[in-house]
């Protein structure tokens, strides 16, 4: 998260920051400071009323890392059907992480709701990130899923988390 030159701060970004400041009560003293914008975006994450303004800010955010971080965080807060809108708000060069996180959140939600591993398709759990494997081990109660991770999880921590969840 780097500072951007004042010339890189578009009127759209200035406007989006002002709207978020009004919605969150948080003030950004230097709009060129990516860390300051990130803190504002984090405050907006916690507010249903501010989230549309956050999406507008992501669209005009000049720092791809800041935009990607905001989208990566918001994906857990928004309904599954809305995630693609957030991912598409990112520049194509910084979408990969958020695309994967959105897919993985869908897998996690499916498994939480009772979908079995067979229903999710091939490449499991090898195709799952460590983040997803840990979340599944901690949040999914299906014994067949937990046994799969206890036996085939990528790391000892993942295997231990799944084994402990099995009881």
C-alpha positions as semicolon CSV with decimal commas, in nm:
position;residue;x (nm);y (nm);z (nm)
1;X;0,000;0,000;0,000
2;X;0,188;0,293;-0,129
3;X;0,107;0,657;-0,144
4;X;0,002;0,778;-0,487
5;X;0,093;1,109;-0,641
6;X;-0,163;1,382;-0,600
7;X;-0,203;1,375;-0,980
8;X;-0,310;1,007;-0,957
9;X;-0,595;1,092;-0,721
10;X;-0,891;1,134;-0,951
11;X;-1,191;1,351;-0,872
12;X;-1,387;1,023;-0,856
13;X;-1,162;0,890;-0,581
14;X;-1,181;1,216;-0,388
15;X;-1,561;1,204;-0,414
16;X;-1,577;0,837;-0,311
17;X;-1,353;0,907;-0,010
18;X;-1,571;1,204;0,095
19;X;-1,885;0,990;0,072
20;X;-1,727;0,715;0,280
21;X;-1,606;0,967;0,536
22;X;-1,964;1,091;0,575
23;X;-2,099;0,737;0,609
24;X;-1,835;0,610;0,852
25;X;-1,749;0,922;1,051
26;X;-1,383;0,855;0,976
27;X;-1,168;1,130;0,820
28;X;-0,882;1,073;0,578
29;X;-0,632;1,354;0,624
30;X;-0,425;1,268;0,316
31;X;-0,618;1,108;0,031
32;X;-0,288;1,020;-0,141
33;X;-0,199;0,786;0,148
34;X;-0,300;0,428;0,066
35;X;-0,284;0,326;0,432
36;X;-0,528;0,601;0,525
37;X;-0,767;0,498;0,246
38;X;-0,736;0,133;0,356
39;X;-0,838;0,226;0,712
40;X;-1,139;0,412;0,573
41;X;-1,229;0,111;0,358
42;X;-1,203;-0,118;0,660
43;X;-1,442;0,105;0,850
44;X;-1,682;0,091;0,555
45;X;-1,672;-0,290;0,553
46;X;-1,856;-0,302;0,883
47;X;-2,141;-0,083;0,761
48;X;-2,419;-0,209;0,534
49;X;-2,496;0,153;0,448
50;X;-2,135;0,226;0,347
51;X;-2,074;-0,084;0,134
52;X;-2,215;0,062;-0,190
53;X;-1,982;0,359;-0,140
54;X;-1,696;0,119;-0,082
55;X;-1,769;-0,049;-0,414
56;X;-1,758;0,291;-0,585
57;X;-1,423;0,361;-0,418
58;X;-1,279;0,025;-0,528
59;X;-1,370;0,103;-0,889
60;X;-1,162;0,424;-0,883
61;X;-0,889;0,312;-0,639
62;X;-0,550;0,368;-0,809
63;X;-0,358;0,128;-0,584
64;X;-0,436;-0,228;-0,695
65;X;-0,317;-0,374;-0,366
66;X;-0,555;-0,153;-0,166
67;X;-0,847;-0,230;-0,398
68;X;-0,773;-0,603;-0,392
69;X;-0,744;-0,607;-0,012
70;X;-1,079;-0,431;0,025
71;X;-1,251;-0,674;-0,210
72;X;-1,084;-0,974;-0,045
73;X;-1,228;-0,861;0,289
74;X;-1,575;-0,769;0,167
75;X;-1,635;-1,104;-0,003
76;X;-1,719;-1,260;0,333
77;X;-1,969;-0,983;0,410
78;X;-2,173;-0,985;0,091
79;X;-2,416;-1,245;-0,041
80;X;-2,273;-1,503;-0,278
81;X;-2,472;-1,360;-0,568
82;X;-2,302;-1,020;-0,525
83;X;-1,941;-1,139;-0,510
84;X;-1,883;-1,133;-0,884
85;X;-1,976;-0,763;-0,896
86;X;-1,703;-0,690;-0,642
87;X;-1,444;-0,903;-0,821
88;X;-1,521;-0,737;-1,156
89;X;-1,474;-0,395;-0,991
90;X;-1,102;-0,477;-0,970
91;X;-0,854;-0,418;-1,248
92;X;-0,793;-0,747;-1,432
93;X;-0,430;-0,746;-1,319
94;X;-0,531;-0,781;-0,952
95;X;-0,841;-1,003;-0,975
96;X;-0,688;-1,350;-0,935
97;X;-0,681;-1,357;-0,554
98;X;-1,038;-1,230;-0,519
99;X;-1,167;-1,466;-0,788
100;X;-1,018;-1,760;-0,601
101;X;-1,143;-1,636;-0,263
102;X;-1,497;-1,597;-0,401
103;X;-1,491;-1,954;-0,539
104;X;-1,352;-2,089;-0,213
105;X;-1,615;-1,911;-0,006
106;X;-1,875;-2,080;-0,224
107;X;-1,717;-2,420;-0,156
108;X;-1,708;-2,346;0,217
109;X;-2,074;-2,240;0,216
110;X;-2,174;-2,550;0,018
111;X;-1,994;-2,778;0,261
112;X;-2,139;-2,595;0,562
113;X;-2,489;-2,649;0,419
114;X;-2,437;-3,021;0,377
115;X;-2,303;-3,069;0,025
116;X;-2,074;-3,368;0,013
117;X;-1,727;-3,373;-0,133
118;X;-1,843;-3,585;-0,430
119;X;-2,093;-3,314;-0,524
120;X;-1,815;-3,054;-0,546
121;X;-1,612;-3,232;-0,810
122;X;-1,258;-3,358;-0,867
123;X;-0,931;-3,214;-0,740
124;X;-1,033;-3,200;-0,377
125;X;-0,869;-3,119;-0,143
126;X;-0,557;-3,071;-0,360
127;X;-0,717;-2,776;-0,536
128;X;-0,812;-2,610;-0,208
129;X;-0,586;-2,343;-0,059
130;X;-0,451;-2,381;0,292
131;X;-0,691;-2,103;0,395
132;X;-0,990;-2,301;0,268
133;X;-0,871;-2,628;0,417
134;X;-0,829;-2,466;0,760
135;X;-1,169;-2,299;0,742
136;X;-1,334;-2,626;0,641
137;X;-1,163;-2,809;0,926
138;X;-1,289;-2,549;1,172
139;X;-1,638;-2,486;1,032
140;X;-1,770;-2,798;0,858
141;X;-1,922;-3,082;1,057
142;X;-1,954;-3,350;0,787
143;X;-1,741;-3,643;0,907
144;X;-1,656;-3,756;0,553
145;X;-1,517;-3,411;0,470
146;X;-1,325;-3,395;0,797
147;X;-1,184;-3,747;0,746
148;X;-1,066;-3,645;0,399
149;X;-0,883;-3,342;0,541
150;X;-0,750;-3,535;0,841
151;X;-0,592;-3,782;0,598
152;X;-0,505;-3,556;0,304
153;X;-0,483;-3,199;0,430
154;X;-0,182;-3,012;0,293
155;X;-0,023;-2,929;0,630
156;X;0,003;-3,086;0,974
157;X;-0,202;-2,800;1,114
158;X;-0,485;-2,869;0,866
159;X;-0,478;-3,243;0,936
160;X;-0,475;-3,181;1,313
161;X;-0,763;-2,927;1,292
162;X;-0,977;-3,173;1,096
163;X;-0,889;-3,465;1,326
164;X;-0,976;-3,260;1,634
165;X;-1,309;-3,163;1,477
166;X;-1,386;-3,532;1,428
167;X;-1,358;-3,573;1,802
